[in-house]
Amino acid sequence: MWDQIRSNRRRSIFVVTGLGVLLAVMGVALGMLFGGGDPAAVFIGGAIALAVWLVMWMVSLSNGDDIMLSIAGAREIEKKDHPQLVNIVEEMTIASQLGKPPRIFIVDDPAPNAFAVGRKQDKAAVAVTTGLLGMMNRDELQGVVAHELAHIKNRDVALMTTAGIMLGAIVLLAEIGGRALWYGGAARRSRSSSNNNNNAWVVVIAIVVIVLTPILAQLMYFALSRRREYLADASGALFTRYPEGLASALEKLGGGQVAQADKSKVTAPMYIVRPLADDEKRQLSASFSTHPPLDRRIRILRKMGGNASYDSYNTAFKSVQGGAGVIGARSLTGEAVATVKPEPDSSTPRQRTRVASDAFLSASGYERRECSACGAIHKIPPELRGRLKNCTRCKAPL
Amino acid sequence: MTGLWIALGVLVLLIFMAIGVYNGLVRARNETKNAWSQIDVQLKRRHDLIPNLVETAKGYMSHERETLEAVIQARNMALNANGPKEAGAAEAALGTALNGFFGLAENYPDLKANQNFLSLQEELTSTENKIGFARQAYNDAGTAYNNKRETFPGMMFAGGFEAADMFEIENAAERAVPKVSF
């Protein structure tokens, strides 16, 4: 497992370096555009690109996790709010050998989804939507939680944040360059008409670079993101020893065509499946996407057979996708472990949804009171706490 | 003069490397110990849950006195077991007794509707899972520690470090995560 993390870190460093080079190229192109081939201007352009990235990175360091959680509208829960979810997270914490369990959040959203944040392992958090809790049985929920904890364990959050910020910086610089060209181009052209011949080429090259670099950077970013999703699936299957749990969870996620409230592009790569827009159908084979197609992820998990190990995931990956596999060769030596059979789960989606939404309300500060006279259950919002004296149905004192 | 400095530099480097290797071994051993204590934590939790479970079930399953007593007895055996071998056998027996109990509980719809029973059932399921995952984690940590201890350069310090015993369960099916089937 440690080798797996190490070999992937190397590959990820490669991608991040590549993005850094693209960022520098972007800066140089801007320098060429404004300075017209002057070496000093080219250098300054590169420096500005680096500065933009540094500033964005510093901003993200200060409390990015909490910003992410509040964008999604997540509330932190305790054991009493949703014992099963807390138990499952604790189980997967033990299985993944994380030092301590992450904080657990619930998002009140009928669209089933889950995500993990936390640049440091001991300050990580997982969040699941009430829709997910309602839809999944215990084994499937375990699979989803295992996938999220695998993201934390493999340090994907830190990686994707870094890569995402670089992508953001590149896109931002391209925007600036494009606008400068649009509004300021004519004035500069008339001013420097004397050595026009030489500069024309420089400007053309700069424009081509400015147009192409963001596209290339996005492709790299998406490829990296998809790869980390596959890896999280593999680790998740290994943690639970039960690939079918995650497979059937993904199947249900693919079937659930509910638009999600949180459609922020910033948080999109964090989720276990890409959040849907209002009028969008979940496409099973989107190539320009942060996530691999669901049906392929499911088929790989189901092909793993009776063994849970990186080796069997890799073999399954190759037979579904072709190519060299998704996991570094060094980590394929781990012992294969037999998978387990599930137990029947008698809870219904309706019950689970009620439990989930109660957990969210309780985490939001709602108070639960049962009327001793008629048995009506009151969920009292925090602003009415202490002001609701009588039962709303039978008027008996609460 | 320069030769002396180089020799000194190499010596200091070697000392630092040795310290690093030694500390790495200590860290791996502590991780193994910690993983072992995690199993104990979960086993204790299971022992603590069982009296509540039997107490809750008593009212509904008065005809199944024998099963309930078997569970309690297995629990007490596990509690008083001496040594890892005896404890292992007692815990396995307790697992079997619990399985029998939950199998019978299927026939009592009233019991299965009891909120208290349901939450105890969830706690026990989770504890069983945690025991399994903790054993797996212990084996992983133990393997990493043993590998460090037996390969170069860690083997040079292996004298002060005892090898970790791996968790072996006779029944091959139990090697995987044990799950109670309700």
Coordinates of C-alpha atoms in Angstrom, one line a residue:
Chain A
M1 CA 0.0 0.0 0.0
W2 CA 2.8 2.4 0.8
D3 CA 4.5 1.7 -2.5
Q4 CA 1.2 2.4 -4.2
I5 CA 1.1 5.8 -2.6
R6 CA 4.8 6.5 -3.4
S7 CA 4.7 5.5 -7.1
N8 CA 1.6 7.6 -7.6
R9 CA 3.1 10.5 -5.9
R10 CA 5.9 10.4 -8.4
R11 CA 3.5 10.3 -11.3
S12 CA 1.4 13.1 -9.8
I13 CA 4.5 15.2 -9.3
F14 CA 5.1 14.7 -13.0
V15 CA 1.7 16.1 -13.9
V16 CA 2.0 19.0 -11.4
T17 CA 5.4 19.9 -12.9
G18 CA 3.9 19.7 -16.4
L19 CA 1.2 22.2 -15.3
G20 CA 3.9 24.4 -13.8
V21 CA 5.7 24.4 -17.2
L22 CA 2.5 25.3 -19.0
L23 CA 2.0 28.1 -16.5
A24 CA 5.5 29.5 -17.2
V25 CA 4.9 29.1 -21.0
M26 CA 1.7 31.1 -20.5
G27 CA 3.6 33.9 -18.7
V28 CA 6.3 34.0 -21.3
A29 CA 3.7 34.2 -24.1
L30 CA 2.1 37.1 -22.3
G31 CA 5.5 38.8 -22.0
M32 CA 6.0 38.4 -25.7
L33 CA 2.7 39.8 -26.5
F34 CA 3.1 43.0 -24.4
G35 CA 6.9 43.5 -24.8
G36 CA 7.2 42.5 -28.4
G37 CA 10.1 40.1 -28.2
D38 CA 12.1 42.1 -25.6
P39 CA 13.9 39.5 -23.4
A40 CA 13.3 41.5 -20.2
A41 CA 9.6 41.5 -20.9
V42 CA 9.6 37.8 -21.5
F43 CA 11.3 37.2 -18.2
I44 CA 8.9 39.6 -16.4
G45 CA 5.9 37.7 -17.9
G46 CA 7.2 34.4 -16.5
A47 CA 7.7 36.0 -13.1
I48 CA 4.2 37.5 -13.1
A49 CA 2.7 34.0 -13.9
L50 CA 4.6 32.6 -10.9
A51 CA 3.4 35.4 -8.7
V52 CA -0.3 34.8 -9.7
W53 CA 0.1 31.2 -8.8
L54 CA 1.8 31.9 -5.5
V55 CA -1.0 34.3 -4.4
M56 CA -3.7 31.8 -5.4
W57 CA -2.0 29.1 -3.5
M58 CA -1.6 31.2 -0.4
V59 CA -5.2 32.1 -0.4
S60 CA -6.2 28.4 -0.7
L61 CA -4.0 27.5 2.2
S62 CA -6.1 29.6 4.6
N63 CA -9.1 27.5 5.4
G64 CA -9.9 26.2 2.0
D65 CA -11.5 23.1 3.5
D66 CA -14.1 25.0 5.6
I67 CA -14.9 27.2 2.6
M68 CA -15.5 24.0 0.5
L69 CA -17.8 22.5 3.2
S70 CA -19.8 25.7 3.6
I71 CA -20.2 26.1 -0.2
A72 CA -21.8 22.6 -0.1
G73 CA -23.9 23.5 2.9
A74 CA -22.6 20.7 5.0
R75 CA -23.3 20.3 8.8
E76 CA -21.1 18.3 11.1
I77 CA -22.8 15.4 12.9
E78 CA -22.1 13.4 16.0
K79 CA -22.5 9.8 16.8
K80 CA -26.0 10.2 18.2
D81 CA -27.2 11.9 15.0
H82 CA -26.5 9.0 12.7
P83 CA -24.8 6.1 14.5
Q84 CA -24.5 3.9 11.3
L85 CA -22.7 6.5 9.3
V86 CA -20.3 7.2 12.1
N87 CA -19.7 3.5 12.7
I88 CA -18.9 3.0 9.0
V89 CA -16.5 5.9 8.9
E90 CA -14.8 4.4 12.0
E91 CA -14.6 1.0 10.4
M92 CA -13.0 2.4 7.3
T93 CA -10.6 4.5 9.4
I94 CA -9.3 1.3 10.9
A95 CA -9.2 -0.5 7.6
S96 CA -7.3 2.3 5.9
Q97 CA -5.0 2.8 8.8
L98 CA -5.6 6.5 9.0
G99 CA -4.5 7.9 12.3
K100 CA -7.9 9.2 13.4
P101 CA -11.4 9.3 11.9
P102 CA -12.2 12.4 9.7
R103 CA -14.9 14.8 10.7
I104 CA -18.3 13.7 9.3
F105 CA -20.7 16.0 7.6
I106 CA -24.2 15.7 6.1
V107 CA -25.5 17.8 3.2
D108 CA -29.2 18.2 2.9
D109 CA -29.6 17.4 -0.8
P110 CA -31.8 14.8 -2.5
A111 CA -29.1 14.2 -5.1
P112 CA -27.0 11.2 -3.9
N113 CA -23.3 12.2 -3.7
A114 CA -20.3 12.3 -1.3
F115 CA -17.0 14.1 -1.1
A116 CA -13.9 14.4 1.0
V117 CA -11.8 17.5 1.9
G118 CA -8.7 18.1 3.9
R119 CA -5.2 18.8 2.8
K120 CA -3.8 17.1 5.9
Q121 CA -4.9 13.7 6.9
D122 CA -5.5 14.5 10.5
K123 CA -7.7 17.4 9.6
A124 CA -9.8 15.7 6.9
A125 CA -13.5 15.6 6.6
V126 CA -16.0 13.5 4.6
A127 CA -19.5 14.7 3.6
V128 CA -22.4 12.7 2.3
T129 CA -25.8 13.9 1.1
T130 CA -29.1 12.9 2.7
G131 CA -30.0 11.5 -0.8
L132 CA -27.1 9.2 -0.6
L133 CA -27.9 8.0 2.9
G134 CA -31.5 7.3 1.8
M135 CA -30.5 5.4 -1.3
M136 CA -27.7 3.1 -0.1
N137 CA -27.8 0.1 2.1
R138 CA -25.1 -0.5 4.7
D139 CA -22.7 -2.3 2.3
E140 CA -23.0 0.3 -0.4
L141 CA -22.6 3.1 2.0
Q142 CA -19.4 1.4 3.3
G143 CA -18.2 1.2 -0.3
V144 CA -18.8 5.0 -0.8
V145 CA -17.1 5.9 2.5
A146 CA -14.2 3.6 1.6
H147 CA -13.7 5.5 -1.7
E148 CA -13.7 8.8 0.1
L149 CA -11.3 7.7 2.8
A150 CA -9.1 6.4 0.0
H151 CA -9.0 9.9 -1.4
I152 CA -7.8 11.1 2.0
K153 CA -5.3 8.3 2.4
N154 CA -3.8 8.7 -1.1
R155 CA -3.5 12.5 -0.4
D156 CA -5.7 13.2 -3.5
V157 CA -7.2 16.3 -1.9
A158 CA -3.9 18.1 -1.6
L159 CA -2.9 17.0 -5.0
M160 CA -6.1 18.0 -6.8
T161 CA -6.2 21.4 -4.9
T162 CA -2.6 22.2 -6.1
A163 CA -3.3 21.1 -9.6
G164 CA -6.6 22.9 -9.6
I165 CA -5.0 26.2 -8.5
M166 CA -2.4 25.9 -11.3
L167 CA -5.2 25.3 -13.8
G168 CA -7.0 28.3 -12.4
A169 CA -3.9 30.5 -12.7
I170 CA -3.4 29.4 -16.3
V171 CA -7.0 30.1 -17.3
L172 CA -6.9 33.4 -15.5
L173 CA -3.7 34.5 -17.4
A174 CA -5.3 33.4 -20.7
E175 CA -8.3 35.5 -20.0
I176 CA -6.1 38.5 -19.2
G177 CA -4.1 38.0 -22.4
G178 CA -7.2 37.5 -24.5
R179 CA -8.7 40.7 -23.2
A180 CA -5.5 42.8 -23.5
L181 CA -5.3 41.6 -27.1
W182 CA -8.9 42.5 -27.8
Y183 CA -9.0 46.0 -26.3
G184 CA -5.3 47.1 -26.5
G185 CA -4.2 45.4 -29.7
A186 CA -5.0 48.2 -32.1
A187 CA -3.3 51.0 -30.2
R188 CA -0.1 49.0 -29.8
R189 CA -0.1 48.0 -33.4
S190 CA 0.0 51.6 -34.6
R191 CA 2.7 52.5 -32.1
S192 CA 5.1 49.8 -33.1
S193 CA 4.5 49.9 -36.8
S194 CA 8.2 50.6 -37.6
N195 CA 9.5 47.1 -36.7
N196 CA 6.2 45.5 -37.5
N197 CA 7.5 42.7 -39.6
N198 CA 9.4 41.1 -36.8
N199 CA 6.7 41.6 -34.2
A200 CA 3.9 40.2 -36.2
W201 CA 5.3 36.7 -35.8
V202 CA 5.9 37.1 -32.1
V203 CA 2.3 38.2 -31.6
V204 CA 0.9 35.3 -33.7
I205 CA 2.9 32.7 -31.7
A206 CA 1.9 34.3 -28.5
I207 CA -1.8 34.1 -29.5
V208 CA -1.5 30.5 -30.5
V209 CA 0.1 29.7 -27.1
I210 CA -2.5 31.6 -25.2
V211 CA -5.3 29.8 -26.9
L212 CA -3.8 26.3 -26.7
T213 CA -2.2 26.3 -23.2
P214 CA -5.5 26.4 -21.2
I215 CA -6.9 23.5 -23.3
L216 CA -3.8 21.4 -22.8
A217 CA -3.7 22.2 -19.1
Q218 CA -7.4 21.2 -18.7
L219 CA -6.8 17.9 -20.5
M220 CA -3.9 17.1 -18.1
Y221 CA -5.9 18.1 -15.1
F222 CA -8.9 16.0 -16.1
A223 CA -6.7 13.0 -16.9
L224 CA -5.1 13.3 -13.4
S225 CA -8.4 13.6 -11.8
R226 CA -9.8 10.5 -13.6
R227 CA -6.8 8.5 -12.6
R228 CA -7.2 9.4 -9.0
E229 CA -10.8 8.2 -9.2
Y230 CA -9.8 4.8 -10.4
L231 CA -7.2 4.6 -7.7
A232 CA -9.7 5.5 -5.0
D233 CA -12.0 2.8 -6.3
A234 CA -9.1 0.3 -6.1
S235 CA -8.2 1.3 -2.5
G236 CA -11.8 1.4 -1.5
A237 CA -12.3 -2.2 -2.7
L238 CA -9.2 -3.2 -0.8
F239 CA -10.4 -1.5 2.4
T240 CA -13.8 -3.1 2.4
R241 CA -12.7 -6.5 0.9
Y242 CA -16.1 -6.2 -0.9
P243 CA -15.9 -4.6 -4.4
E244 CA -19.5 -5.3 -5.1
G245 CA -20.5 -2.9 -2.4
L246 CA -18.9 0.1 -4.2
A247 CA -20.0 -1.3 -7.6
S248 CA -23.6 -1.5 -6.7
A249 CA -23.4 2.0 -5.0
L250 CA -22.0 3.4 -8.3
E251 CA -24.8 1.7 -10.2
K252 CA -27.4 3.3 -8.0
L253 CA -25.6 6.7 -8.4
G254 CA -25.7 6.3 -12.1
G255 CA -29.4 5.6 -12.0
G256 CA -30.2 8.6 -9.8
Q257 CA -30.9 11.4 -12.2
V258 CA -31.5 14.2 -9.7
A259 CA -30.0 17.7 -10.2
Q260 CA -27.8 18.7 -7.4
A261 CA -28.1 22.0 -5.5
D262 CA -24.3 22.5 -5.2
K263 CA -23.1 23.0 -8.8
S264 CA -20.0 25.0 -8.0
K265 CA -17.2 24.1 -10.4
V266 CA -14.7 24.4 -7.6
T267 CA -16.1 21.5 -5.6
A268 CA -17.0 19.3 -8.6
P269 CA -13.9 17.2 -8.7
M270 CA -14.3 16.4 -5.0
Y271 CA -17.5 14.4 -5.4
I272 CA -17.7 10.6 -5.9
V273 CA -19.7 11.3 -9.0
R274 CA -19.9 14.5 -11.0
P275 CA -22.7 16.7 -9.8
L276 CA -25.5 17.1 -12.4
A277 CA -26.9 20.4 -13.7
D278 CA -30.6 21.0 -13.8
D279 CA -31.4 19.7 -17.3
E280 CA -28.5 17.3 -17.6
K281 CA -28.7 13.6 -18.0
R282 CA -25.8 11.6 -16.5
Q283 CA -23.8 10.6 -19.5
L284 CA -22.0 7.3 -19.1
S285 CA -19.1 8.2 -21.4
A286 CA -18.0 11.8 -21.0
S287 CA -14.5 12.2 -22.2
F288 CA -13.9 15.8 -21.1
S289 CA -14.7 15.2 -17.5
T290 CA -13.2 15.0 -14.0
H291 CA -14.6 11.5 -13.5
P292 CA -14.2 8.3 -15.5
P293 CA -17.4 6.9 -17.0
L294 CA -19.5 5.2 -14.3
D295 CA -20.2 2.0 -16.3
R296 CA -16.5 1.4 -16.8
R297 CA -15.8 1.9 -13.0
I298 CA -18.5 -0.6 -12.2
R299 CA -17.4 -3.2 -14.8
I300 CA -13.8 -3.0 -13.4
L301 CA -15.0 -3.5 -9.8
R302 CA -17.2 -6.5 -10.9
K303 CA -14.4 -8.1 -12.8
M304 CA -12.2 -8.2 -9.7
G305 CA -13.6 -11.7 -8.9
G306 CA -13.1 -13.2 -5.4
N307 CA -10.0 -11.3 -4.6
A308 CA -9.4 -7.8 -3.2
S309 CA -6.0 -6.5 -4.1
Y310 CA -4.4 -3.9 -6.3
D311 CA -3.3 -6.6 -8.5
S312 CA -6.7 -7.9 -9.2
Y313 CA -8.0 -4.4 -9.7
N314 CA -5.2 -3.7 -12.2
T315 CA -6.0 -6.9 -14.1
A316 CA -9.7 -6.0 -14.2
F317 CA -8.8 -2.5 -15.4
K318 CA -6.6 -3.8 -18.2
S319 CA -9.3 -6.2 -19.4
V320 CA -12.0 -3.5 -19.5
Q321 CA -9.9 -0.5 -20.6
G322 CA -6.9 -2.0 -22.2
G323 CA -3.5 -0.4 -21.9
A324 CA -0.9 -0.7 -19.2
G325 CA -3.2 -0.6 -16.2
V326 CA -3.7 2.2 -13.6
I327 CA -1.5 1.2 -10.7
G328 CA 2.3 1.4 -10.4
A329 CA 4.0 -2.0 -10.9
R330 CA 5.8 -1.8 -7.5
S331 CA 2.6 -2.0 -5.6
L332 CA 1.3 -5.1 -7.3
T333 CA 3.0 -7.5 -4.9
G334 CA 0.6 -7.2 -2.0
E335 CA -1.2 -10.3 -0.8
A336 CA -4.6 -11.0 -2.3
V337 CA -7.4 -11.2 0.3
A338 CA -10.6 -13.1 -0.2
T339 CA -13.7 -10.9 -0.6
V340 CA -16.6 -11.4 1.7
K341 CA -20.3 -12.1 1.2
P342 CA -22.9 -9.4 2.1
E343 CA -25.5 -9.7 4.7
P344 CA -29.2 -8.9 3.9
D345 CA -30.2 -5.4 4.8
S346 CA -33.8 -5.0 5.7
S347 CA -34.0 -1.2 6.0
T348 CA -36.1 0.6 3.3
P349 CA -35.1 3.8 1.5
R350 CA -37.9 5.6 3.2
Q351 CA -36.7 4.7 6.7
R352 CA -33.1 5.6 5.7
T353 CA -34.1 8.9 4.3
R354 CA -36.0 9.8 7.5
V355 CA -33.0 8.9 9.6
A356 CA -30.7 10.9 7.4
S357 CA -32.8 14.0 7.4
D358 CA -33.2 13.8 11.2
A359 CA -29.5 13.5 11.5
F360 CA -29.1 16.7 9.4
L361 CA -31.7 18.6 11.4
S362 CA -30.1 17.5 14.7
A363 CA -26.7 18.6 13.4
S364 CA -28.2 22.0 12.4
G365 CA -29.3 22.5 16.0
Y366 CA -32.9 21.3 15.8
E367 CA -34.3 19.9 19.0
R368 CA -36.4 16.7 19.0
R369 CA -39.3 16.5 21.4
E370 CA -41.9 13.9 21.7
C371 CA -45.3 14.9 23.1
S372 CA -45.9 12.7 26.1
A373 CA -49.7 13.0 25.7
C374 CA -50.3 12.2 22.0
G375 CA -46.9 11.0 20.8
A376 CA -46.5 13.7 18.1
I377 CA -42.8 14.3 17.3
H378 CA -41.7 18.0 17.1
K379 CA -38.5 19.0 15.5
I380 CA -37.9 22.5 16.9
P381 CA -35.6 24.8 15.0
P382 CA -32.9 26.6 17.0
E383 CA -34.6 30.0 16.7
L384 CA -37.8 28.6 18.4
R385 CA -36.0 26.7 21.1
G386 CA -37.6 27.3 24.5
R387 CA -40.4 29.2 22.9
L388 CA -42.5 26.2 21.8
K389 CA -44.3 25.3 25.1
N390 CA -47.2 23.2 24.0
C391 CA -47.7 20.4 21.6
T392 CA -48.9 21.6 18.3
R393 CA -51.4 18.8 17.9
C394 CA -53.0 18.3 21.3
K395 CA -51.9 21.5 23.1
A396 CA -50.6 19.5 26.1
P397 CA -47.5 21.0 27.6
L398 CA -44.3 19.6 26.1
Chain B
M1 CA 43.9 17.2 6.0
T2 CA 41.1 17.0 3.5
G3 CA 41.1 13.2 3.7
L4 CA 40.5 13.4 7.4
W5 CA 37.6 15.8 6.9
I6 CA 36.0 13.5 4.3
A7 CA 36.4 10.5 6.6
L8 CA 34.8 12.5 9.4
G9 CA 32.0 13.5 7.1
V10 CA 31.3 10.0 6.0
L11 CA 31.3 8.8 9.7
V12 CA 28.8 11.5 10.7
L13 CA 26.6 10.6 7.7
L14 CA 26.7 6.9 8.7
I15 CA 25.8 7.7 12.3
F16 CA 22.8 9.7 11.1
M17 CA 21.7 6.9 8.8
A18 CA 22.0 4.4 11.6
I19 CA 19.9 6.6 13.8
G20 CA 17.3 6.9 11.0
V21 CA 17.2 3.1 10.5
Y22 CA 16.9 2.5 14.3
N23 CA 14.1 5.0 14.7
G24 CA 12.3 3.6 11.7
L25 CA 12.4 0.2 13.4
V26 CA 11.1 1.6 16.7
R27 CA 8.3 3.5 14.8
A28 CA 7.3 0.3 13.0
R29 CA 7.2 -1.6 16.2
N30 CA 5.1 1.0 17.9
E31 CA 2.7 1.0 15.0
T32 CA 2.4 -2.8 15.3
K33 CA 1.8 -2.5 19.1
N34 CA -0.8 0.2 18.5
A35 CA -2.6 -1.9 15.9
W36 CA -2.7 -4.8 18.4
S37 CA -4.2 -2.7 21.1
Q38 CA -6.8 -1.5 18.6
I39 CA -8.1 -5.1 18.3
D40 CA -8.3 -5.3 22.1
V41 CA -10.3 -2.1 22.2
Q42 CA -12.9 -3.6 19.8
L43 CA -13.0 -6.9 21.6
K44 CA -13.7 -5.2 24.8
R45 CA -16.4 -3.1 23.2
R46 CA -18.1 -6.4 22.0
H47 CA -17.9 -7.7 25.6
D48 CA -19.5 -4.6 26.9
L49 CA -22.4 -4.6 24.4
I50 CA -23.5 -8.2 25.0
P51 CA -25.1 -7.8 28.5
N52 CA -27.3 -5.0 27.1
L53 CA -28.2 -7.1 24.1
V54 CA -29.2 -10.1 26.2
E55 CA -31.1 -7.8 28.6
T56 CA -33.1 -6.3 25.7
A57 CA -33.8 -9.6 24.1
K58 CA -34.9 -11.4 27.3
G59 CA -38.3 -9.9 27.4
Y60 CA -39.1 -11.0 23.8
M61 CA -37.2 -14.3 23.7
S62 CA -38.2 -16.0 27.0
H63 CA -38.4 -19.4 25.3
E64 CA -34.8 -19.2 24.1
R65 CA -33.2 -19.1 27.5
E66 CA -30.5 -21.6 26.5
T67 CA -29.3 -19.5 23.6
L68 CA -29.1 -16.4 25.7
E69 CA -27.2 -18.3 28.4
A70 CA -24.8 -19.7 25.8
V71 CA -24.1 -16.2 24.6
I72 CA -23.5 -14.9 28.2
Q73 CA -21.3 -17.9 29.0
A74 CA -19.2 -17.5 25.8
R75 CA -18.8 -13.8 26.7
N76 CA -17.6 -14.6 30.2
M77 CA -15.2 -17.3 28.9
A78 CA -13.7 -14.7 26.5
L79 CA -13.5 -12.2 29.3
N80 CA -11.6 -14.5 31.6
A81 CA -9.4 -16.1 28.9
N82 CA -5.6 -16.3 29.6
G83 CA -3.1 -15.9 26.9
P84 CA -3.6 -15.1 23.2
K85 CA -4.3 -18.7 22.2
E86 CA -7.1 -19.2 24.7
A87 CA -8.5 -15.8 24.0
G88 CA -8.6 -16.5 20.3
A89 CA -10.6 -19.7 20.8
A90 CA -12.9 -18.0 23.2
E91 CA -13.6 -15.1 20.9
A92 CA -14.3 -17.4 18.0
A93 CA -16.8 -19.3 20.2
L94 CA -18.4 -16.0 21.2
G95 CA -18.8 -15.2 17.5
T96 CA -20.5 -18.5 16.8
A97 CA -22.8 -18.0 19.8
L98 CA -23.8 -14.5 18.6
N99 CA -24.4 -15.8 15.1
G100 CA -26.8 -18.4 16.6
F101 CA -28.5 -15.7 18.7
F102 CA -29.1 -13.4 15.7
G103 CA -30.3 -16.3 13.6
L104 CA -33.0 -16.9 16.2
A105 CA -33.8 -13.3 16.6
E106 CA -35.1 -13.4 13.0
N107 CA -38.2 -15.2 14.3
Y108 CA -39.2 -12.5 16.6
P109 CA -40.7 -9.6 14.7
D110 CA -41.4 -7.6 17.9
L111 CA -37.8 -7.8 18.9
K112 CA -36.7 -6.7 15.5
A113 CA -38.9 -3.7 15.7
N114 CA -37.5 -2.6 19.1
Q115 CA -35.5 0.6 18.6
N116 CA -33.0 -0.4 21.4
F117 CA -32.4 -3.8 19.8
L118 CA -31.9 -2.2 16.4
S119 CA -29.3 0.2 17.6
L120 CA -27.5 -2.6 19.6
Q121 CA -27.6 -4.7 16.5
E122 CA -25.9 -1.9 14.5
E123 CA -23.3 -1.4 17.2
L124 CA -22.5 -5.1 17.2
T125 CA -22.3 -5.4 13.4
S126 CA -20.0 -2.4 13.4
T127 CA -17.9 -3.9 16.2
E128 CA -17.6 -7.2 14.4
N129 CA -16.4 -5.3 11.3
K130 CA -14.0 -3.3 13.3
I131 CA -12.5 -6.4 14.8
G132 CA -11.9 -7.8 11.3
F133 CA -10.5 -4.6 10.0
A134 CA -8.3 -4.1 13.0
R135 CA -6.9 -7.6 12.6
Q136 CA -6.1 -6.8 9.0
A137 CA -4.5 -3.6 9.9
Y138 CA -2.4 -5.4 12.5
N139 CA -1.2 -7.9 10.0
D140 CA -0.3 -5.1 7.6
A141 CA 1.6 -3.2 10.2
G142 CA 3.2 -6.4 11.5
T143 CA 4.3 -7.4 8.0
A144 CA 5.8 -4.0 7.3
Y145 CA 7.7 -4.2 10.7
N146 CA 9.0 -7.7 10.0
N147 CA 10.1 -6.7 6.6
K148 CA 12.0 -3.8 8.0
R149 CA 13.5 -6.0 10.7
E150 CA 14.7 -8.8 8.3
T151 CA 16.0 -6.8 5.4
F152 CA 19.2 -4.7 5.1
P153 CA 19.9 -2.3 6.8
G154 CA 17.4 -2.9 9.5
M155 CA 18.7 -6.4 10.1
M156 CA 21.8 -5.0 11.7
F157 CA 19.7 -3.8 14.7
A158 CA 17.3 -6.8 14.7
G159 CA 18.8 -8.2 17.9
G160 CA 16.8 -5.8 20.0
F161 CA 13.6 -6.2 18.1
E162 CA 11.3 -9.2 18.4
A163 CA 9.5 -10.4 15.3
A164 CA 5.7 -9.7 15.3
D165 CA 3.4 -12.7 15.2
M166 CA 0.9 -12.7 12.4
F167 CA -2.8 -13.2 13.0
E168 CA -3.7 -16.6 11.7
I169 CA -7.2 -17.9 11.8
E170 CA -7.5 -21.6 11.3
N171 CA -10.8 -21.2 9.4
A172 CA -9.9 -19.8 6.1
A173 CA -13.3 -18.2 5.7
E174 CA -12.7 -16.1 8.8
R175 CA -9.5 -14.7 7.5
A176 CA -11.6 -12.3 5.5
V177 CA -13.5 -9.7 7.4
P178 CA -15.9 -11.6 9.7
K179 CA -19.4 -10.4 9.3
V180 CA -22.3 -11.5 11.4
S181 CA -25.2 -12.5 9.3
F182 CA -28.4 -11.3 10.8

